[in-house]
Amino acid sequence: MKSVLLIGLGRFGRHIAMNLNELGHQIMAVDIREDRVDKALPYVTNAQIGNSTNEEFLSSLGIRNFDVCFVAIGDNFQSSLETTSLLKELGAKLVVSRAARDVHAKFLLRNGADEIVYPEKQLASWTAIRYTSDHIFDYMELDKDYAVFEVSIPESWVGRSIGQLDIRKKYNINIMALKNHGELNLNITSDTCIAPGETMLVLGNNVDIHKCFHI
């Protein structure tokens, strides 16, 4: 369990709060708007209404006590930038800030952000890849070259073992799991056989995966 400071409770911030709550973390939530704070109350440990660009207010939260600080402000970049900078000045261990544009990401990184979350860009990439191929059921980008794909399995592979396929040697792709009717099988060995109707979670270079699965 980690202690988390979440600043900004719009739609994105509220969804972060909901997911953090499900994971069992302690959450201090902050927003300048009372209505947003009220909506987040069921999912957070504590909440305060306040201006995160005010150094005195931010300092009163005890920034050094949080394991991670999320800046999820999406409607005011100036406030996001100032908040990010203040958090670092006040000794935040890890600051993760939301960016809406490439230029925002650059400024945030230069002014205290340790990591950047770019939800619109990341979702756009996922949507474009997910819905332009019949072979892909899910996709998670790791960096500009590598990703995890959930893909349909070629019919010619059904009934064969992972060792017989040997796609790691042929394509430099790692099979992470098999999925059957929503249930994951993570205990993959060279003797594991492919069953009809299964999908496969693979990790590798985008080019190699596209080539292997004819995406």
mmCIF file of C-alpha atoms in Angstrom:
data_model
loop_
_atom_site.group_PDB
_atom_site.id
_atom_site.type_symbol
_atom_site.label_atom_id
_atom_site.label_comp_id
_atom_site.label_asym_id
_atom_site.label_seq_id
_atom_site.Cartn_x
_atom_site.Cartn_y
_atom_site.Cartn_z
ATOM 1 C CA MET A 1 0.000 0.000 0.000
ATOM 2 C CA LYS A 2 1.276 3.456 -0.940
ATOM 3 C CA SER A 3 0.434 6.965 0.175
ATOM 4 C CA VAL A 4 -0.725 8.978 -2.836
ATOM 5 C CA LEU A 5 -1.428 12.667 -3.364
ATOM 6 C CA LEU A 6 -3.829 13.233 -6.249
ATOM 7 C CA ILE A 7 -4.257 16.808 -7.456
ATOM 8 C CA GLY A 8 -7.018 17.451 -9.984
ATOM 9 C CA LEU A 9 -10.348 15.634 -9.796
ATOM 10 C CA GLY A 10 -11.837 16.030 -13.237
ATOM 11 C CA ARG A 11 -12.884 12.918 -15.135
ATOM 12 C CA PHE A 12 -9.311 11.669 -15.507
ATOM 13 C CA GLY A 13 -8.367 12.357 -11.903
ATOM 14 C CA ARG A 14 -11.543 10.760 -10.587
ATOM 15 C CA HIS A 15 -10.842 7.588 -12.581
ATOM 16 C CA ILE A 16 -7.335 7.494 -11.116
ATOM 17 C CA ALA A 17 -8.860 7.785 -7.638
ATOM 18 C CA MET A 18 -11.289 4.934 -8.346
ATOM 19 C CA ASN A 19 -8.509 2.644 -9.545
ATOM 20 C CA LEU A 20 -6.162 3.552 -6.698
ATOM 21 C CA ASN A 21 -8.984 2.810 -4.263
ATOM 22 C CA GLU A 22 -9.509 -0.636 -5.793
ATOM 23 C CA LEU A 23 -5.793 -1.298 -5.371
ATOM 24 C CA GLY A 24 -5.995 -0.440 -1.683
ATOM 25 C CA HIS A 25 -3.813 2.670 -1.597
ATOM 26 C CA GLN A 26 -4.227 5.644 0.748
ATOM 27 C CA ILE A 27 -5.287 8.696 -1.259
ATOM 28 C CA MET A 28 -5.249 12.382 -0.387
ATOM 29 C CA ALA A 29 -7.261 14.150 -3.092
ATOM 30 C CA VAL A 30 -7.175 17.867 -3.854
ATOM 31 C CA ASP A 31 -9.132 20.116 -6.194
ATOM 32 C CA ILE A 32 -10.036 23.782 -6.254
ATOM 33 C CA ARG A 33 -13.686 22.929 -6.987
ATOM 34 C CA GLU A 34 -15.924 21.638 -4.192
ATOM 35 C CA ASP A 35 -18.233 19.703 -6.541
ATOM 36 C CA ARG A 36 -15.324 17.656 -7.887
ATOM 37 C CA VAL A 37 -14.064 16.899 -4.392
ATOM 38 C CA ASP A 38 -17.551 15.754 -3.375
ATOM 39 C CA LYS A 39 -17.729 13.311 -6.312
ATOM 40 C CA ALA A 40 -14.361 11.804 -5.387
ATOM 41 C CA LEU A 41 -15.097 11.341 -1.667
ATOM 42 C CA PRO A 42 -16.300 7.710 -1.954
ATOM 43 C CA TYR A 43 -12.946 6.682 -3.440
ATOM 44 C CA VAL A 44 -10.359 8.568 -1.362
ATOM 45 C CA THR A 45 -9.022 8.449 2.182
ATOM 46 C CA ASN A 46 -8.975 12.214 2.661
ATOM 47 C CA ALA A 47 -9.809 15.209 0.485
ATOM 48 C CA GLN A 48 -9.308 18.950 0.598
ATOM 49 C CA ILE A 49 -10.586 21.892 -1.403
ATOM 50 C CA GLY A 50 -7.695 24.163 -2.208
ATOM 51 C CA ASN A 51 -5.500 25.889 -4.758
ATOM 52 C CA SER A 52 -2.486 23.700 -5.527
ATOM 53 C CA THR A 53 -0.537 26.689 -6.893
ATOM 54 C CA ASN A 54 -0.544 28.173 -3.392
ATOM 55 C CA GLU A 55 2.732 27.151 -1.783
ATOM 56 C CA GLU A 56 1.450 27.552 1.769
ATOM 57 C CA PHE A 57 -1.540 25.305 1.106
ATOM 58 C CA LEU A 58 0.529 22.683 -0.694
ATOM 59 C CA SER A 59 3.168 22.687 2.040
ATOM 60 C CA SER A 60 0.474 22.069 4.674
ATOM 61 C CA LEU A 61 -0.266 18.683 3.065
ATOM 62 C CA GLY A 62 3.138 17.281 4.049
ATOM 63 C CA ILE A 63 4.418 16.575 0.543
ATOM 64 C CA ARG A 64 7.443 14.552 1.683
ATOM 65 C CA ASN A 65 5.135 11.959 3.259
ATOM 66 C CA PHE A 66 3.628 10.821 -0.055
ATOM 67 C CA ASP A 67 5.144 8.022 -2.096
ATOM 68 C CA VAL A 68 3.826 9.489 -5.336
ATOM 69 C CA CYS A 69 2.134 12.734 -6.349
ATOM 70 C CA PHE A 70 -0.188 12.798 -9.360
ATOM 71 C CA VAL A 71 -0.913 16.112 -11.067
ATOM 72 C CA ALA A 72 -4.052 15.327 -13.061
ATOM 73 C CA ILE A 73 -5.060 18.913 -13.851
ATOM 74 C CA GLY A 74 -6.319 18.916 -17.418
ATOM 75 C CA ASP A 75 -8.076 22.253 -17.936
ATOM 76 C CA ASN A 76 -5.388 24.729 -16.870
ATOM 77 C CA PHE A 77 -1.825 24.076 -18.009
ATOM 78 C CA GLN A 78 -0.390 27.034 -16.086
ATOM 79 C CA SER A 79 -1.772 25.587 -12.838
ATOM 80 C CA SER A 80 -0.455 22.139 -13.741
ATOM 81 C CA LEU A 81 3.013 23.537 -14.429
ATOM 82 C CA GLU A 82 3.131 25.612 -11.238
ATOM 83 C CA THR A 83 1.837 22.716 -9.136
ATOM 84 C CA THR A 84 4.394 20.324 -10.605
ATOM 85 C CA SER A 85 7.225 22.745 -9.903
ATOM 86 C CA LEU A 86 6.066 23.443 -6.340
ATOM 87 C CA LEU A 87 5.737 19.753 -5.539
ATOM 88 C CA LYS A 88 9.341 19.151 -6.488
ATOM 89 C CA GLU A 89 10.528 22.190 -4.566
ATOM 90 C CA LEU A 90 8.699 20.906 -1.491
ATOM 91 C CA GLY A 91 10.497 17.556 -1.682
ATOM 92 C CA ALA A 92 8.077 15.271 -3.513
ATOM 93 C CA LYS A 93 9.612 11.835 -4.088
ATOM 94 C CA LEU A 94 7.886 11.113 -7.379
ATOM 95 C CA VAL A 95 5.798 13.538 -9.448
ATOM 96 C CA VAL A 96 3.670 12.178 -12.286
ATOM 97 C CA SER A 97 2.007 14.917 -14.337
ATOM 98 C CA ARG A 98 -0.661 14.850 -17.017
ATOM 99 C CA ALA A 99 0.144 16.378 -20.416
ATOM 100 C CA ALA A 100 -2.338 17.257 -23.144
ATOM 101 C CA ARG A 101 0.214 18.259 -25.805
ATOM 102 C CA ASP A 102 3.823 17.432 -26.672
ATOM 103 C CA VAL A 103 4.979 20.917 -25.714
ATOM 104 C CA HIS A 104 3.254 20.544 -22.339
ATOM 105 C CA ALA A 105 5.157 17.324 -21.709
ATOM 106 C CA LYS A 106 8.484 19.060 -22.411
ATOM 107 C CA PHE A 107 7.765 21.956 -20.043
ATOM 108 C CA LEU A 108 6.503 19.662 -17.285
ATOM 109 C CA LEU A 109 9.625 17.495 -17.468
ATOM 110 C CA ARG A 110 11.828 20.570 -17.316
ATOM 111 C CA ASN A 111 9.961 21.911 -14.292
ATOM 112 C CA GLY A 112 9.887 18.996 -11.898
ATOM 113 C CA ALA A 113 7.860 16.147 -13.362
ATOM 114 C CA ASP A 114 9.566 12.767 -13.057
ATOM 115 C CA GLU A 115 7.094 11.054 -15.376
ATOM 116 C CA ILE A 116 4.463 12.174 -17.870
ATOM 117 C CA VAL A 117 1.024 10.682 -18.489
ATOM 118 C CA TYR A 118 -0.415 11.574 -21.885
ATOM 119 C CA PRO A 119 -3.913 9.991 -21.862
ATOM 120 C CA GLU A 120 -5.277 11.453 -25.109
ATOM 121 C CA LYS A 121 -2.218 10.504 -27.139
ATOM 122 C CA GLN A 122 -1.926 7.063 -25.560
ATOM 123 C CA LEU A 123 -5.608 6.307 -26.058
ATOM 124 C CA ALA A 124 -5.481 7.536 -29.659
ATOM 125 C CA SER A 125 -2.602 5.171 -30.390
ATOM 126 C CA TRP A 126 -4.427 2.269 -28.731
ATOM 127 C CA THR A 127 -7.649 3.006 -30.632
ATOM 128 C CA ALA A 128 -5.946 3.264 -34.024
ATOM 129 C CA ILE A 129 -4.127 -0.046 -33.609
ATOM 130 C CA ARG A 130 -6.948 -1.921 -31.860
ATOM 131 C CA TYR A 131 -9.665 -1.145 -34.391
ATOM 132 C CA THR A 132 -7.758 -1.376 -37.660
ATOM 133 C CA SER A 133 -6.795 -5.026 -37.352
ATOM 134 C CA ASP A 134 -8.896 -8.153 -37.037
ATOM 135 C CA HIS A 135 -6.034 -9.881 -35.212
ATOM 136 C CA ILE A 136 -5.664 -7.536 -32.217
ATOM 137 C CA PHE A 137 -7.890 -7.685 -29.130
ATOM 138 C CA ASP A 138 -5.848 -5.449 -26.836
ATOM 139 C CA TYR A 139 -2.643 -3.443 -26.906
ATOM 140 C CA MET A 140 -0.338 -1.737 -24.393
ATOM 141 C CA GLU A 141 2.551 0.417 -25.546
ATOM 142 C CA LEU A 142 5.740 0.142 -23.485
ATOM 143 C CA ASP A 143 7.779 2.641 -25.503
ATOM 144 C CA LYS A 144 7.958 3.791 -29.124
ATOM 145 C CA ASP A 145 9.256 0.398 -30.291
ATOM 146 C CA TYR A 146 7.926 -2.245 -27.886
ATOM 147 C CA ALA A 147 4.429 -3.251 -26.816
ATOM 148 C CA VAL A 148 2.289 -6.039 -25.402
ATOM 149 C CA PHE A 149 -0.399 -7.327 -27.790
ATOM 150 C CA GLU A 150 -3.306 -9.668 -27.248
ATOM 151 C CA VAL A 151 -3.660 -11.359 -30.634
ATOM 152 C CA SER A 152 -5.684 -14.079 -32.261
ATOM 153 C CA ILE A 153 -3.755 -17.305 -32.863
ATOM 154 C CA PRO A 154 -3.315 -18.605 -36.426
ATOM 155 C CA GLU A 155 -5.321 -21.759 -37.051
ATOM 156 C CA SER A 156 -2.158 -23.607 -38.097
ATOM 157 C CA TRP A 157 -0.806 -23.157 -34.553
ATOM 158 C CA VAL A 158 -3.756 -24.839 -32.791
ATOM 159 C CA GLY A 159 -2.771 -28.166 -31.248
ATOM 160 C CA ARG A 160 0.938 -27.378 -31.376
ATOM 161 C CA SER A 161 3.107 -26.691 -28.341
ATOM 162 C CA ILE A 162 4.887 -23.433 -27.498
ATOM 163 C CA GLY A 163 8.185 -25.241 -27.979
ATOM 164 C CA GLN A 164 7.210 -26.429 -31.451
ATOM 165 C CA LEU A 165 6.222 -22.919 -32.516
ATOM 166 C CA ASP A 166 9.428 -21.390 -31.100
ATOM 167 C CA ILE A 167 8.431 -17.833 -32.079
ATOM 168 C CA ARG A 168 10.973 -16.424 -29.633
ATOM 169 C CA LYS A 169 13.793 -17.810 -31.766
ATOM 170 C CA LYS A 170 12.124 -17.147 -35.118
ATOM 171 C CA TYR A 171 10.728 -13.661 -34.433
ATOM 172 C CA ASN A 172 12.282 -12.536 -31.121
ATOM 173 C CA ILE A 173 8.792 -12.451 -29.539
ATOM 174 C CA ASN A 174 8.001 -13.566 -25.987
ATOM 175 C CA ILE A 175 4.727 -15.366 -25.224
ATOM 176 C CA MET A 176 3.544 -14.036 -21.863
ATOM 177 C CA ALA A 177 0.198 -15.811 -21.456
ATOM 178 C CA LEU A 178 -2.687 -17.587 -23.143
ATOM 179 C CA LYS A 179 -6.258 -16.393 -22.679
ATOM 180 C CA ASN A 180 -9.367 -18.547 -22.952
ATOM 181 C CA HIS A 181 -12.852 -17.039 -22.386
ATOM 182 C CA GLY A 182 -11.381 -14.240 -20.278
ATOM 183 C CA GLU A 183 -9.211 -16.515 -18.108
ATOM 184 C CA LEU A 184 -5.453 -16.018 -18.223
ATOM 185 C CA ASN A 185 -2.991 -18.895 -18.179
ATOM 186 C CA LEU A 186 0.351 -17.512 -17.047
ATOM 187 C CA ASN A 187 1.969 -20.900 -16.491
ATOM 188 C CA ILE A 188 3.395 -21.154 -19.985
ATOM 189 C CA THR A 189 6.068 -23.762 -20.695
ATOM 190 C CA SER A 190 7.530 -25.220 -23.872
ATOM 191 C CA ASP A 191 5.074 -28.142 -23.487
ATOM 192 C CA THR A 192 1.960 -25.935 -23.283
ATOM 193 C CA CYS A 193 -0.329 -26.655 -26.242
ATOM 194 C CA ILE A 194 -2.481 -24.123 -28.042
ATOM 195 C CA ALA A 195 -6.207 -24.839 -27.667
ATOM 196 C CA PRO A 196 -8.975 -23.750 -30.073
ATOM 197 C CA GLY A 197 -10.466 -20.334 -29.295
ATOM 198 C CA GLU A 198 -7.506 -19.069 -27.286
ATOM 199 C CA THR A 199 -5.799 -15.719 -27.729
ATOM 200 C CA MET A 200 -2.160 -15.013 -26.963
ATOM 201 C CA LEU A 201 -0.447 -12.190 -25.064
ATOM 202 C CA VAL A 202 2.910 -11.450 -26.634
ATOM 203 C CA LEU A 203 5.691 -8.986 -25.899
ATOM 204 C CA GLY A 204 8.102 -7.740 -28.515
ATOM 205 C CA ASN A 205 9.153 -5.154 -31.047
ATOM 206 C CA ASN A 206 6.180 -3.766 -32.990
ATOM 207 C CA VAL A 207 7.766 -4.640 -36.340
ATOM 208 C CA ASP A 208 8.443 -8.241 -35.290
ATOM 209 C CA ILE A 209 4.914 -8.717 -33.955
ATOM 210 C CA HIS A 210 3.339 -7.256 -37.081
ATOM 211 C CA LYS A 211 5.458 -9.548 -39.223
ATOM 212 C CA CYS A 212 4.757 -12.670 -37.162
ATOM 213 C CA PHE A 213 0.986 -12.211 -37.009
ATOM 214 C CA HIS A 214 0.572 -10.540 -40.423
ATOM 215 C CA ILE A 215 -0.964 -7.430 -38.879
#
